[in-house]
PDB file of C-alpha atoms in Angstrom:
ATOM      1  CA  UNK H   1      -0.013   0.031  -0.022  1.00 37.00           C
ATOM      2  CA  UNK H   2       1.493   3.309  -1.083  1.00 37.00           C
ATOM      3  CA  UNK H   3       1.234   6.575   0.830  1.00 41.00           C
ATOM      4  CA  UNK H   4       1.696   8.534  -2.368  1.00 42.00           C
ATOM      5  CA  UNK H   5      -0.761  11.410  -2.924  1.00 39.00           C
ATOM      6  CA  UNK H   6      -2.941  10.554  -5.879  1.00 38.00           C
ATOM      7  CA  UNK H   7      -2.713  12.959  -8.799  1.00 40.00           C
ATOM      8  CA  UNK H   8      -5.364  15.810  -8.912  1.00 44.00           C
ATOM      9  CA  UNK H   9      -8.485  15.047 -10.872  1.00 47.00           C
ATOM     10  CA  UNK H  10      -8.315  16.404 -14.465  1.00 49.00           C
ATOM     11  CA  UNK H  11     -10.789  18.792 -15.776  1.00 47.00           C
ATOM     12  CA  UNK H  12     -13.112  17.650 -18.491  1.00 47.00           C
ATOM     13  CA  UNK H  13     -11.869  18.930 -21.733  1.00 51.00           C
ATOM     14  CA  UNK H  14     -15.036  20.756 -22.548  1.00 70.00           C
ATOM     15  CA  UNK H  15     -16.267  22.346 -19.232  1.00 84.00           C
ATOM     16  CA  UNK H  16     -17.813  25.918 -19.111  1.00 91.00           C
ATOM     17  CA  UNK H  17     -18.784  28.315 -16.431  1.00 94.00           C
ATOM     18  CA  UNK H  18     -21.983  30.120 -17.318  1.00 96.00           C
ATOM     19  CA  UNK H  19     -25.028  31.715 -15.803  1.00 97.00           C
ATOM     20  CA  UNK H  20     -27.649  29.140 -14.647  1.00 97.00           C
ATOM     21  CA  UNK H  21     -30.783  28.917 -16.821  1.00 95.00           C
ATOM     22  CA  UNK H  22     -34.420  29.106 -15.614  1.00 92.00           C
ATOM     23  CA  UNK H  23     -35.135  25.377 -16.644  1.00 93.00           C
ATOM     24  CA  UNK H  24     -32.219  24.061 -14.487  1.00 96.00           C
ATOM     25  CA  UNK H  25     -33.848  24.038 -11.056  1.00 97.00           C
ATOM     26  CA  UNK H  26     -33.975  20.217 -10.956  1.00 96.00           C
ATOM     27  CA  UNK H  27     -30.329  19.883 -11.948  1.00 95.00           C
ATOM     28  CA  UNK H  28     -29.268  22.442  -9.399  1.00 97.00           C
ATOM     29  CA  UNK H  29     -31.259  20.786  -6.664  1.00 96.00           C
ATOM     30  CA  UNK H  30     -29.511  17.389  -7.592  1.00 96.00           C
ATOM     31  CA  UNK H  31     -26.088  18.942  -7.333  1.00 95.00           C
ATOM     32  CA  UNK H  32     -26.922  20.777  -4.084  1.00 95.00           C
ATOM     33  CA  UNK H  33     -28.204  17.395  -2.550  1.00 94.00           C
ATOM     34  CA  UNK H  34     -25.010  15.650  -3.595  1.00 93.00           C
ATOM     35  CA  UNK H  35     -22.657  18.397  -2.358  1.00 92.00           C
ATOM     36  CA  UNK H  36     -24.257  20.088   0.714  1.00 92.00           C
ATOM     37  CA  UNK H  37     -23.316  17.120   3.004  1.00 90.00           C
ATOM     38  CA  UNK H  38     -19.545  17.825   2.304  1.00 88.00           C
ATOM     39  CA  UNK H  39     -19.840  21.066   4.270  1.00 86.00           C
ATOM     40  CA  UNK H  40     -21.743  19.759   7.202  1.00 86.00           C
ATOM     41  CA  UNK H  41     -20.208  19.275  10.692  1.00 84.00           C
ATOM     42  CA  UNK H  42     -20.382  15.931  12.489  1.00 85.00           C
ATOM     43  CA  UNK H  43     -23.143  17.209  14.666  1.00 85.00           C
ATOM     44  CA  UNK H  44     -25.527  17.256  11.816  1.00 85.00           C
ATOM     45  CA  UNK H  45     -27.098  13.924  11.307  1.00 87.00           C
ATOM     46  CA  UNK H  46     -28.369  12.478   8.002  1.00 90.00           C
ATOM     47  CA  UNK H  47     -31.803  13.503   9.030  1.00 90.00           C
ATOM     48  CA  UNK H  48     -30.691  17.128   9.718  1.00 90.00           C
ATOM     49  CA  UNK H  49     -29.040  17.221   6.346  1.00 89.00           C
ATOM     50  CA  UNK H  50     -32.037  15.836   4.568  1.00 91.00           C
ATOM     51  CA  UNK H  51     -34.258  18.331   6.388  1.00 89.00           C
ATOM     52  CA  UNK H  52     -32.108  21.329   5.332  1.00 89.00           C
ATOM     53  CA  UNK H  53     -31.908  20.119   1.706  1.00 92.00           C
ATOM     54  CA  UNK H  54     -35.771  19.861   1.563  1.00 92.00           C
ATOM     55  CA  UNK H  55     -36.250  23.231   3.200  1.00 90.00           C
ATOM     56  CA  UNK H  56     -33.633  25.269   1.338  1.00 92.00           C
ATOM     57  CA  UNK H  57     -32.146  23.250  -1.771  1.00 95.00           C
ATOM     58  CA  UNK H  58     -35.320  21.781  -3.337  1.00 95.00           C
ATOM     59  CA  UNK H  59     -36.052  22.146  -7.012  1.00 96.00           C
ATOM     60  CA  UNK H  60     -38.912  24.447  -6.013  1.00 96.00           C
ATOM     61  CA  UNK H  61     -36.503  26.560  -3.934  1.00 96.00           C
ATOM     62  CA  UNK H  62     -33.980  26.747  -6.939  1.00 97.00           C
ATOM     63  CA  UNK H  63     -36.739  27.815  -9.253  1.00 97.00           C
ATOM     64  CA  UNK H  64     -37.418  30.781  -6.869  1.00 97.00           C
ATOM     65  CA  UNK H  65     -33.656  31.584  -6.585  1.00 97.00           C
ATOM     66  CA  UNK H  66     -33.355  31.589 -10.386  1.00 98.00           C
ATOM     67  CA  UNK H  67     -36.310  33.877 -10.758  1.00 97.00           C
ATOM     68  CA  UNK H  68     -34.946  36.194  -7.997  1.00 98.00           C
ATOM     69  CA  UNK H  69     -33.349  39.395  -9.568  1.00 97.00           C
ATOM     70  CA  UNK H  70     -31.207  39.864  -6.436  1.00 98.00           C
ATOM     71  CA  UNK H  71     -29.455  36.623  -6.953  1.00 98.00           C
ATOM     72  CA  UNK H  72     -26.900  35.341  -9.444  1.00 98.00           C
ATOM     73  CA  UNK H  73     -26.390  31.626 -10.023  1.00 98.00           C
ATOM     74  CA  UNK H  74     -23.398  30.240 -12.019  1.00 98.00           C
ATOM     75  CA  UNK H  75     -22.847  26.599 -12.985  1.00 96.00           C
ATOM     76  CA  UNK H  76     -19.937  24.427 -14.022  1.00 93.00           C
ATOM     77  CA  UNK H  77     -21.141  22.296 -16.935  1.00 91.00           C
ATOM     78  CA  UNK H  78     -19.512  19.469 -18.605  1.00 82.00           C
ATOM     79  CA  UNK H  79     -20.045  19.519 -22.414  1.00 71.00           C
ATOM     80  CA  UNK H  80     -20.610  22.459 -24.714  1.00 59.00           C
ATOM     81  CA  UNK H  81     -22.831  24.536 -22.481  1.00 52.00           C
ATOM     82  CA  UNK H  82     -26.312  22.984 -23.453  1.00 59.00           C
ATOM     83  CA  UNK H  83     -27.422  19.849 -21.577  1.00 66.00           C
ATOM     84  CA  UNK H  84     -24.106  18.581 -19.926  1.00 79.00           C
ATOM     85  CA  UNK H  85     -23.698  17.305 -16.488  1.00 85.00           C
ATOM     86  CA  UNK H  86     -23.518  20.151 -13.774  1.00 92.00           C
ATOM     87  CA  UNK H  87     -20.328  19.744 -11.870  1.00 92.00           C
ATOM     88  CA  UNK H  88     -20.769  22.638  -9.437  1.00 94.00           C
ATOM     89  CA  UNK H  89     -22.603  25.855  -8.837  1.00 96.00           C
ATOM     90  CA  UNK H  90     -22.358  29.211  -7.013  1.00 97.00           C
ATOM     91  CA  UNK H  91     -25.097  31.464  -5.818  1.00 98.00           C
ATOM     92  CA  UNK H  92     -24.613  35.187  -5.025  1.00 98.00           C
ATOM     93  CA  UNK H  93     -27.084  37.328  -3.171  1.00 98.00           C
ATOM     94  CA  UNK H  94     -26.777  41.086  -3.862  1.00 98.00           C
ATOM     95  CA  UNK H  95     -28.617  42.569  -0.929  1.00 96.00           C
ATOM     96  CA  UNK H  96     -27.235  43.800   2.476  1.00 95.00           C
ATOM     97  CA  UNK H  97     -27.182  41.207   5.167  1.00 95.00           C
ATOM     98  CA  UNK H  98     -30.208  41.084   7.517  1.00 92.00           C
ATOM     99  CA  UNK H  99     -28.147  39.722  10.445  1.00 94.00           C
ATOM    100  CA  UNK H 100     -26.795  42.594  12.495  1.00 95.00           C
ATOM    101  CA  UNK H 101     -23.780  40.526  13.540  1.00 94.00           C
ATOM    102  CA  UNK H 102     -22.732  40.034  10.013  1.00 96.00           C
ATOM    103  CA  UNK H 103     -23.412  43.725   9.029  1.00 95.00           C
ATOM    104  CA  UNK H 104     -21.206  44.882  11.862  1.00 95.00           C
ATOM    105  CA  UNK H 105     -18.452  42.566  10.763  1.00 96.00           C
ATOM    106  CA  UNK H 106     -18.173  43.575   7.147  1.00 97.00           C
ATOM    107  CA  UNK H 107     -15.556  46.121   6.404  1.00 97.00           C
ATOM    108  CA  UNK H 108     -16.578  46.933   2.647  1.00 96.00           C
ATOM    109  CA  UNK H 109     -19.824  47.924   1.044  1.00 95.00           C
ATOM    110  CA  UNK H 110     -21.607  47.178  -1.063  1.00 97.00           C
ATOM    111  CA  UNK H 111     -20.988  43.516  -0.711  1.00 97.00           C
ATOM    112  CA  UNK H 112     -22.547  40.360  -2.260  1.00 98.00           C
ATOM    113  CA  UNK H 113     -22.939  37.185  -0.200  1.00 98.00           C
ATOM    114  CA  UNK H 114     -21.593  34.017  -1.673  1.00 98.00           C
ATOM    115  CA  UNK H 115     -24.539  31.996  -0.284  1.00 96.00           C
ATOM    116  CA  UNK H 116     -23.653  28.664  -2.040  1.00 96.00           C
ATOM    117  CA  UNK H 117     -20.412  27.354  -3.547  1.00 96.00           C
ATOM    118  CA  UNK H 118     -20.020  23.646  -4.218  1.00 93.00           C
ATOM    119  CA  UNK H 119     -18.358  21.287  -6.699  1.00 91.00           C
ATOM    120  CA  UNK H 120     -18.785  17.610  -6.801  1.00 89.00           C
ATOM    121  CA  UNK H 121     -16.278  15.600  -4.898  1.00 82.00           C
ATOM    122  CA  UNK H 122     -14.825  14.029  -8.324  1.00 82.00           C
ATOM    123  CA  UNK H 123     -13.830  17.603  -9.254  1.00 76.00           C
ATOM    124  CA  UNK H 124     -12.032  18.348  -6.028  1.00 79.00           C
ATOM    125  CA  UNK H 125      -8.339  19.094  -6.706  1.00 77.00           C
ATOM    126  CA  UNK H 126      -8.988  19.845 -10.385  1.00 73.00           C
ATOM    127  CA  UNK H 127      -8.819  23.630 -10.247  1.00 76.00           C
ATOM    128  CA  UNK H 128     -12.364  23.913 -11.331  1.00 83.00           C
ATOM    129  CA  UNK H 129     -13.432  25.393  -8.028  1.00 88.00           C
ATOM    130  CA  UNK H 130     -11.044  28.128  -8.538  1.00 89.00           C
ATOM    131  CA  UNK H 131     -12.335  28.768 -12.034  1.00 91.00           C
ATOM    132  CA  UNK H 132     -15.877  28.929 -10.739  1.00 95.00           C
ATOM    133  CA  UNK H 133     -14.889  31.265  -7.948  1.00 96.00           C
ATOM    134  CA  UNK H 134     -13.062  33.636 -10.306  1.00 96.00           C
ATOM    135  CA  UNK H 135     -16.278  33.823 -12.499  1.00 97.00           C
ATOM    136  CA  UNK H 136     -18.348  34.382  -9.320  1.00 98.00           C
ATOM    137  CA  UNK H 137     -16.045  37.314  -8.285  1.00 98.00           C
ATOM    138  CA  UNK H 138     -16.509  38.844 -11.837  1.00 98.00           C
ATOM    139  CA  UNK H 139     -20.268  38.470 -11.530  1.00 98.00           C
ATOM    140  CA  UNK H 140     -20.304  40.140  -8.154  1.00 98.00           C
ATOM    141  CA  UNK H 141     -18.199  42.941  -9.453  1.00 98.00           C
ATOM    142  CA  UNK H 142     -20.330  43.439 -12.499  1.00 97.00           C
ATOM    143  CA  UNK H 143     -23.179  44.153 -10.029  1.00 97.00           C
ATOM    144  CA  UNK H 144     -21.298  46.901  -8.305  1.00 97.00           C
ATOM    145  CA  UNK H 145     -20.150  44.890  -5.377  1.00 98.00           C
ATOM    146  CA  UNK H 146     -16.814  45.907  -3.915  1.00 98.00           C
ATOM    147  CA  UNK H 147     -16.475  42.743  -1.761  1.00 98.00           C
ATOM    148  CA  UNK H 148     -17.961  39.236  -1.316  1.00 98.00           C
ATOM    149  CA  UNK H 149     -18.771  37.662   1.927  1.00 98.00           C
ATOM    150  CA  UNK H 150     -19.687  34.195   3.016  1.00 97.00           C
ATOM    151  CA  UNK H 151     -20.174  31.943   6.143  1.00 95.00           C
ATOM    152  CA  UNK H 152     -18.373  28.836   6.619  1.00 95.00           C
ATOM    153  CA  UNK H 153     -18.687  26.276   9.451  1.00 92.00           C
ATOM    154  CA  UNK H 154     -15.984  26.586  12.174  1.00 90.00           C
ATOM    155  CA  UNK H 155     -15.236  22.742  11.644  1.00 90.00           C
ATOM    156  CA  UNK H 156     -14.945  22.828   7.790  1.00 91.00           C
ATOM    157  CA  UNK H 157     -11.224  23.182   7.710  1.00 92.00           C
ATOM    158  CA  UNK H 158     -11.021  22.209   3.954  1.00 91.00           C
ATOM    159  CA  UNK H 159     -13.219  25.082   2.983  1.00 93.00           C
ATOM    160  CA  UNK H 160     -11.619  27.549   5.293  1.00 95.00           C
ATOM    161  CA  UNK H 161      -8.283  26.655   3.515  1.00 95.00           C
ATOM    162  CA  UNK H 162      -9.707  27.031   0.125  1.00 95.00           C
ATOM    163  CA  UNK H 163     -11.216  30.400   0.813  1.00 96.00           C
ATOM    164  CA  UNK H 164      -7.988  31.753   2.554  1.00 97.00           C
ATOM    165  CA  UNK H 165      -6.004  30.572  -0.443  1.00 96.00           C
ATOM    166  CA  UNK H 166      -8.525  32.717  -2.602  1.00 96.00           C
ATOM    167  CA  UNK H 167      -8.100  35.914  -0.557  1.00 97.00           C
ATOM    168  CA  UNK H 168     -10.881  35.654   2.016  1.00 98.00           C
ATOM    169  CA  UNK H 169     -10.117  36.663   5.576  1.00 98.00           C
ATOM    170  CA  UNK H 170     -12.191  35.966   8.735  1.00 97.00           C
ATOM    171  CA  UNK H 171     -14.002  39.254   9.942  1.00 98.00           C
ATOM    172  CA  UNK H 172     -16.636  37.804  12.350  1.00 97.00           C
ATOM    173  CA  UNK H 173     -19.052  35.202  13.412  1.00 95.00           C
ATOM    174  CA  UNK H 174     -22.679  34.340  12.847  1.00 92.00           C
ATOM    175  CA  UNK H 175     -25.331  31.779  13.641  1.00 85.00           C
ATOM    176  CA  UNK H 176     -26.378  29.172  11.136  1.00 83.00           C
ATOM    177  CA  UNK H 177     -29.656  27.791  12.184  1.00 74.00           C
ATOM    178  CA  UNK H 178     -30.974  24.442  10.913  1.00 78.00           C
ATOM    179  CA  UNK H 179     -34.205  22.607  12.016  1.00 70.00           C
ATOM    180  CA  UNK H 180     -32.669  21.122  15.119  1.00 75.00           C
ATOM    181  CA  UNK H 181     -29.212  22.938  15.603  1.00 75.00           C
ATOM    182  CA  UNK H 182     -27.894  26.421  15.723  1.00 78.00           C
ATOM    183  CA  UNK H 183     -24.385  26.128  14.290  1.00 78.00           C
ATOM    184  CA  UNK H 184     -21.733  28.798  14.729  1.00 86.00           C
ATOM    185  CA  UNK H 185     -19.965  29.991  11.469  1.00 92.00           C
ATOM    186  CA  UNK H 186     -17.113  32.236  10.674  1.00 95.00           C
ATOM    187  CA  UNK H 187     -17.801  35.120   8.436  1.00 97.00           C
ATOM    188  CA  UNK H 188     -15.215  35.671   5.694  1.00 98.00           C
ATOM    189  CA  UNK H 189     -14.765  38.579   3.417  1.00 98.00           C
ATOM    190  CA  UNK H 190     -12.853  39.224   0.229  1.00 98.00           C
ATOM    191  CA  UNK H 191     -12.311  42.590  -1.330  1.00 97.00           C
ATOM    192  CA  UNK H 192     -12.778  42.583  -5.132  1.00 97.00           C
TER     193      UNK H 192
END
């Protein structure tokens, strides 16, 4: 048995980053259900995760997100940009945070929230997340945002490392309520 690190996954030869389309709610919900558990701390049970997905990441919710002019959704798609497998997605919210703790922590305004940012596990290490994040930053900037902020669970070290590598810094804390738990997240900010 070898302890050698496996080579990084390779990006599909024809992969595009593009805005999500109105008819893609079901595909986005499928990606969300497959990737959301990757960010969950051990305190969240399979039932907790399923409840959160049903309450926030269903096809119906994605249809609403896609129709909301205050949100931007991007997808990573394998293929030529029409009907390929979705490998990941991001969702920005372009309104000020309602949480006073977050509002007090942010140092730059206007700011967009990076509400969702996920790639499938088979794409980890491929560089695709960096590609999606760069396009997400461009999208936020195109709306007039001067910064992007997000929350990340304090136990999700992999995500924290990724975001730090991409210019985010910790500026505060916030509650992340689920049906059964109230988790405590770090608030990260990146100036554009």
